[in-house]
Structures are given as structure tokens and as C-alpha cells.
Short mmCIF file of C-alpha atoms in Angstrom, two decimals:
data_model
loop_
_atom_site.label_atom_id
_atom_site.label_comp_id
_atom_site.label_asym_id
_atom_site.label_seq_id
_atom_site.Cartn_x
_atom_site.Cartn_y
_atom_site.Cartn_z
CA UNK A 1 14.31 0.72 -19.92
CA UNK A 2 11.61 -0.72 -17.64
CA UNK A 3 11.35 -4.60 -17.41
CA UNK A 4 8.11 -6.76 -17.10
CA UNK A 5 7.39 -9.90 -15.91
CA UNK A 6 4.51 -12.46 -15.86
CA UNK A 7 3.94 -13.87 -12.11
CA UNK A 8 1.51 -16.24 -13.42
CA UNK A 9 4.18 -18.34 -14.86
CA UNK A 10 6.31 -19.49 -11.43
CA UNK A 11 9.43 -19.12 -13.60
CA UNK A 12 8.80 -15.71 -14.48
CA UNK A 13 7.41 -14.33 -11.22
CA UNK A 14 10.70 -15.95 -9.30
CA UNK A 15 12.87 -13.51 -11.81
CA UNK A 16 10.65 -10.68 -11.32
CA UNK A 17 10.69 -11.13 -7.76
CA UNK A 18 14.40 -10.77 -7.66
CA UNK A 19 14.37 -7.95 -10.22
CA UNK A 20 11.96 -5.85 -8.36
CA UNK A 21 13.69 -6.64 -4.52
CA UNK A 22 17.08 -5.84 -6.33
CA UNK A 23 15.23 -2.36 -8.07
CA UNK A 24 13.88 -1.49 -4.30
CA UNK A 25 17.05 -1.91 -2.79
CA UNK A 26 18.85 0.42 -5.03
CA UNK A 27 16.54 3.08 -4.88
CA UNK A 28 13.61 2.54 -7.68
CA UNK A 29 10.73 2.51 -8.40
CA UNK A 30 8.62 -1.37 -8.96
CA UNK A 31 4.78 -1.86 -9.73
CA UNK A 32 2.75 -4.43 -8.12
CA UNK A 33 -0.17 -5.93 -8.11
CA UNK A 34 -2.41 -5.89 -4.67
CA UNK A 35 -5.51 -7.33 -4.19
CA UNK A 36 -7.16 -3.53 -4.41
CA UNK A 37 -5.32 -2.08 -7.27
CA UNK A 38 -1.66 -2.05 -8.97
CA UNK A 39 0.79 0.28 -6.57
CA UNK A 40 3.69 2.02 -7.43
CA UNK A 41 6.09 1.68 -4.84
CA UNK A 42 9.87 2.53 -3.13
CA UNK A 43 11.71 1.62 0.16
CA UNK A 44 9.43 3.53 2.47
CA UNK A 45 13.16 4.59 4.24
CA UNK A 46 14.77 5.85 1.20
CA UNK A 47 13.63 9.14 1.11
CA UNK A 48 14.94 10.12 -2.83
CA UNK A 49 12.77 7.24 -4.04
CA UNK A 50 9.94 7.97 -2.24
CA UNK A 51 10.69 11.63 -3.53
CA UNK A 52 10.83 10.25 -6.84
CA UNK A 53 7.60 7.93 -6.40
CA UNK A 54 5.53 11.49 -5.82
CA UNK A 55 7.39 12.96 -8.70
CA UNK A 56 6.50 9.93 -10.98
CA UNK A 57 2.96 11.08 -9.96
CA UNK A 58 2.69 14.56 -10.26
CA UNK A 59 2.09 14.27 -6.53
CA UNK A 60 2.63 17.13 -4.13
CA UNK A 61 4.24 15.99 -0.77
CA UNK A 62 0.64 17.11 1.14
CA UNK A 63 -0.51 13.89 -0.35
CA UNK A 64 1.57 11.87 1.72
CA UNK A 65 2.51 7.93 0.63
CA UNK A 66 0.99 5.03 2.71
CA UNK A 67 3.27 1.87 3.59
CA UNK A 68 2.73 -1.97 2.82
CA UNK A 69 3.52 -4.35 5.10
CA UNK A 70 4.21 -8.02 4.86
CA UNK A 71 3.01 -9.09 8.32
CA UNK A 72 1.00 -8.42 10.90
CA UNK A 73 3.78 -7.49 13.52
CA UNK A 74 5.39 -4.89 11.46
CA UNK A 75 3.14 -2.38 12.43
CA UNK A 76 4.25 -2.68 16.38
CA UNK A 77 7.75 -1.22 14.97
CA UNK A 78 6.37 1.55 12.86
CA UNK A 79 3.84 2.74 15.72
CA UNK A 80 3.97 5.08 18.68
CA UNK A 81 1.52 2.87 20.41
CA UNK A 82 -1.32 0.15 18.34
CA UNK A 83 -4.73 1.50 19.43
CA UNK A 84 -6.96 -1.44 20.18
CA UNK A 85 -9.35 -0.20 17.40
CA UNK A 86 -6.46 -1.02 15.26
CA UNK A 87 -5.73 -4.67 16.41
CA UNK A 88 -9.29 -5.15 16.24
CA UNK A 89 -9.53 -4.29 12.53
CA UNK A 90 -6.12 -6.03 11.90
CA UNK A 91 -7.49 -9.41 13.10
CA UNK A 92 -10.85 -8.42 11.17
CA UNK A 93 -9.37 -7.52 7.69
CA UNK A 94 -5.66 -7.81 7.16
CA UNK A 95 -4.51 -8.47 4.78
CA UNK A 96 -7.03 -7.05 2.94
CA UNK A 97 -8.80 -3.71 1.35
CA UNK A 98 -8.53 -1.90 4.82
CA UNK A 99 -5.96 1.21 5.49
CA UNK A 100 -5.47 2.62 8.43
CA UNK A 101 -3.88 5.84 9.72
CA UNK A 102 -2.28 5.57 12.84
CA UNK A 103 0.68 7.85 14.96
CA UNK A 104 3.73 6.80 14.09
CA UNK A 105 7.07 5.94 16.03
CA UNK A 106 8.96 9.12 15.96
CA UNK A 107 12.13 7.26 15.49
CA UNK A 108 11.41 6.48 12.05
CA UNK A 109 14.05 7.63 9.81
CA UNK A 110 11.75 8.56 6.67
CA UNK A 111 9.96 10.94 4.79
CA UNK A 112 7.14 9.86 3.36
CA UNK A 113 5.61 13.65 2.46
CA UNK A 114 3.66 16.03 5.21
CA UNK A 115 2.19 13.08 7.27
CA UNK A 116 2.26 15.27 10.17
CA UNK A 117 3.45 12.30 12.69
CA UNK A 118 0.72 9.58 10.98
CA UNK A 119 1.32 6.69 8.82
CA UNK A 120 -1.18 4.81 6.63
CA UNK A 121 -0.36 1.35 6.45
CA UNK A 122 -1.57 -1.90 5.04
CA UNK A 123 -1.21 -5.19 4.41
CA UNK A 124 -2.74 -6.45 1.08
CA UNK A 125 -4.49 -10.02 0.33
CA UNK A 126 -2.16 -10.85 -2.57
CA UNK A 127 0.93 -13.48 -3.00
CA UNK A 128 3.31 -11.65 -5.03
CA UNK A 129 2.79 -8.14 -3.08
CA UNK A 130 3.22 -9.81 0.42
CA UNK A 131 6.34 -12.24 -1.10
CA UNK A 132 8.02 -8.90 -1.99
CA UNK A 133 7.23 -6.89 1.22
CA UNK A 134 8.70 -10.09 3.25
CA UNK A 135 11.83 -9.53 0.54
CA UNK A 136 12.56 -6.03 1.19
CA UNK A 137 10.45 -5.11 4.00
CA UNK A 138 7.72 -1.81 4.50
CA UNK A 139 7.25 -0.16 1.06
CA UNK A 140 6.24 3.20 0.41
CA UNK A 141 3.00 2.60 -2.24
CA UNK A 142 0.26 4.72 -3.53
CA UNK A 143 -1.88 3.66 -6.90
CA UNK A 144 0.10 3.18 -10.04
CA UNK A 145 -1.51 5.97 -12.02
CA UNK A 146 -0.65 9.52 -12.37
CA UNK A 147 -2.29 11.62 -10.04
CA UNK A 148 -5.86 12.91 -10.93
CA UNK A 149 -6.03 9.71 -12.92
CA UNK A 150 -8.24 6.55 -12.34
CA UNK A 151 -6.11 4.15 -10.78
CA UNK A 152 -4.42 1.01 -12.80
CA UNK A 153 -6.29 -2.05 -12.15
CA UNK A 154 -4.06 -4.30 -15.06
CA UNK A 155 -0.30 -3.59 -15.64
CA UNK A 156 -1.01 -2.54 -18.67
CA UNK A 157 -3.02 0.75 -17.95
CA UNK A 158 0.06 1.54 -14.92
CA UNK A 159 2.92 0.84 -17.57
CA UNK A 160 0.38 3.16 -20.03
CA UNK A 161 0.82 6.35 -17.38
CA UNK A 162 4.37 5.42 -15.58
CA UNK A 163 6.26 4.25 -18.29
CA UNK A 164 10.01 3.80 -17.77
CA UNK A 165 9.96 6.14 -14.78
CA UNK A 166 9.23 2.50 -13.47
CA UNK A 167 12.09 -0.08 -13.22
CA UNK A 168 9.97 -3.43 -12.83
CA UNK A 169 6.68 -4.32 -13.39
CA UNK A 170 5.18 -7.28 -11.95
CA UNK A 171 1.87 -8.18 -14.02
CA UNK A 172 -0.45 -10.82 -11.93
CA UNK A 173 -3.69 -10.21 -13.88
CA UNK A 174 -6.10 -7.88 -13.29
CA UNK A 175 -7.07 -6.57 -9.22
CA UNK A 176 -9.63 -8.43 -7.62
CA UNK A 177 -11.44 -5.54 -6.20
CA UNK A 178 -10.59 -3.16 -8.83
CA UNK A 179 -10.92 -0.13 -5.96
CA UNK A 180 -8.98 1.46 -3.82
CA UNK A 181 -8.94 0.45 -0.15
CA UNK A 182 -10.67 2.10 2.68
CA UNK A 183 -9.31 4.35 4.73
CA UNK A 184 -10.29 4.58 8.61
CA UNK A 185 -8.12 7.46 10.46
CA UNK A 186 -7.33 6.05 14.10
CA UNK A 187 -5.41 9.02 15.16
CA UNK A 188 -8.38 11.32 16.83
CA UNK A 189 -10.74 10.38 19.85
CA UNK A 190 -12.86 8.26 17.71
CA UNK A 191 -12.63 6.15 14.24
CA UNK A 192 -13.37 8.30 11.03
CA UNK A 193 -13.77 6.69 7.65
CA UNK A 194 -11.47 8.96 4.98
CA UNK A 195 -12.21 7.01 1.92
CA UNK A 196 -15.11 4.34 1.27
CA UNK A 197 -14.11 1.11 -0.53
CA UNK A 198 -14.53 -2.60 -0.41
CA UNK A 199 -14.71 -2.57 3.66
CA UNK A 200 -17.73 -1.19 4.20
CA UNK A 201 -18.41 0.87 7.14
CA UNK A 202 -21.18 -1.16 8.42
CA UNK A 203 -18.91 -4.18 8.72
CA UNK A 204 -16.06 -1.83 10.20
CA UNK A 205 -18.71 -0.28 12.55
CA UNK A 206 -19.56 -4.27 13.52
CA UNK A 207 -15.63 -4.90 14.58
CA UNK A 208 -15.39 -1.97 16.41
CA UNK A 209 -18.61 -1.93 18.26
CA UNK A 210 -20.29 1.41 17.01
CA UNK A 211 -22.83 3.06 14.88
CA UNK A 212 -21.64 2.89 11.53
CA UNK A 213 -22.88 6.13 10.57
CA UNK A 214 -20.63 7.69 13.44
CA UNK A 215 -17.67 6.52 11.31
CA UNK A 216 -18.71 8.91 8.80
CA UNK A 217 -20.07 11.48 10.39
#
């Protein structure tokens, strides 16, 4: 039986806190609210939950899961090397709506679906999401619907599709943006824009120095 809890009542979001860090660290699944929309997420180096996190889905694994991060240093651990494109953006828009794929370090010890070497991460503009990523560290998270779905942008729509294949729900309100984040791929000779969302790619193109429309070319 899944368990929800208010974080707009300090009380409440303390105990859900603790309830989701404690769900994480024993191999479940949690939902959270970001600043983009509600993510369903696992330990991003516990490879049965983030096995279970695609299952919960109906995911395949060529879909691969992005990470979370709590901090802007993480990603120096989970890299091969941070492209200066990347620090650029990082300084621009974290945390905020902006992923990026990057090479990761290959001495990460996870499975996070066919990623071929790359890692998405993220760091999103939202208290409770960043309080738990400083809690349990890098969390494997993708949108808290099922796949093919529009993604949850309240609790109530994620708990609607998950149901008690989730453990905790944590309920701040309804996203801010109420769309899923941007995507830039960093991993080939020049940026590429995979998904449009609340970073556009003119202000992207700004940071980096180039023609927008060679981001999405």
C-alpha cells in the first residue's frame, strides 16, 4: 500500500521526506514533484529498481532513464570529462528545465537501460526534489505517467496511472512549468536539441554562442 504525503504542511513533508529516502534506499519506487513535472524515481545504482521503474512504465530499456542530481558538482563524478558547453549551460540554467546528455564515467556501476555510454542528467528548481536528492544522492527519474501517456503534472493524475507500484508519493502542488524539460545532447561535435521545452533554443543558442537554428538542425 502506497503512502502520500502533503509537503506543503512542514510537518508532513519532514515525514515524507524520511519515508521516501527510507523507500529509495531499500529499493522502491517514490514520486516527486520537480519544477517540470512529477518523476517517478529509484537509486540510479540499484539496478532492480531502476528495472522496476521501466516496468512500472511499460518502458522498454531503449528508452533509457535520466538521473537527478542535487548539486552542481555531482555531475564531475558521473562524467567521463564536463564539456565546456555543459558548464556553460549549468551556470545558465541549473537547476532548472534543462537536460543534458553527456558521456558518462565508465566506472559507474549502473544500468540505467541502453544508454550506450551517455547519461541525461539534471538538476531541478524545486525544494523537496533537491532536499531528497541531497538525502539519497543521484536518482534514476523519468515522468510519473505510464509510457505513451501525458505526463503527471499533480500527484493526483501520477498516483491515477502508478498506483501502488509506487511506495511514496510526495504531493507539492501542481508543476510550475507543467512540461517536460529540454533536452540538449552534448555527446557529438556540436550541441543538438532532442526535445523542446521551457529552455528555449534561442536562449540556449545565446549561452553557447551559436545560431539557434543550428541546435536543431
Amino acid at each position: 500500500m502506497s503512502e502520500l504525503f502533503d509537503c506543503r504542511d512542514p510537518g508532513e513533508r519532514s515525514r515524507g521526506i524520511t519515508a521516501a529516502v527510507n523507500a529509495v534506499k531499500s529499493g522502491r519506487l517514490v514520486v516527486m514533484p520537480t519544477d517540470t513535472v512529477y518523476g517517478i524515481g529509484a537509486d540510479a545504482f540499484d539496478s532492480a529498481a531502476v528495472a522496476a521503474l521501466l516496468a512500472a512504465k511499460g518502458r522498454g530499456r531503449d528508452m533509457p532513464v535520466g538521473v537527478l542530481v542535487g548539486s552542481w558538482q555531482t555531475i564531475d563524478g558521473l562524467a567521463i570529462t564536463v564539456p565546456e558547453a555543459a558548464r556553460l549551460l549549468i551556470r545558465a540554467f541549473w537547476p532548472g528545465a534543462l537536460s543534458m546528455v553527456i558521456q558518462q564515467a565508465p566506472s559507474l556501476q549502473w544500468d540505467l537501460g541502453d544508454a550506450r555510454g551517455t547519461v541525461m542528467l539534471r538538476m531541478p528548481l524545486h525544494p523537496v526534489a533537491i532536499e531528497l536528492l541531497r538525502e539519497v544522492g543521484p536518482m534514476a527519474v523519468s515522468s510519473a505517467n505510464i509510457s505513451g501517456q501525458p505526463p503527471a503534472v499533480d500527484v493526483e493524475d501520477a498516483r491515477r496511472q502508478l498506483g501502488d507500484l509506487v511506495e511514496v508519493y510526495l504531493d507539492a502542488g501542481r508543476s510550475t512549468q507543467q512540461a517536460a524539460s529540454t533536452i540538449v545532447d552534448l555527446t557529438g561535435p556540436t550541441p543538438r536539441i532532442l526535445r523542446t521545452g521551457p529552455v528555449t533554443a534561442e536562449a540556449i543558442g545565446k549561452v553557447l554562442s551559436v545560431d539557434p537554428a543550428t541546435l536543431t538542425a
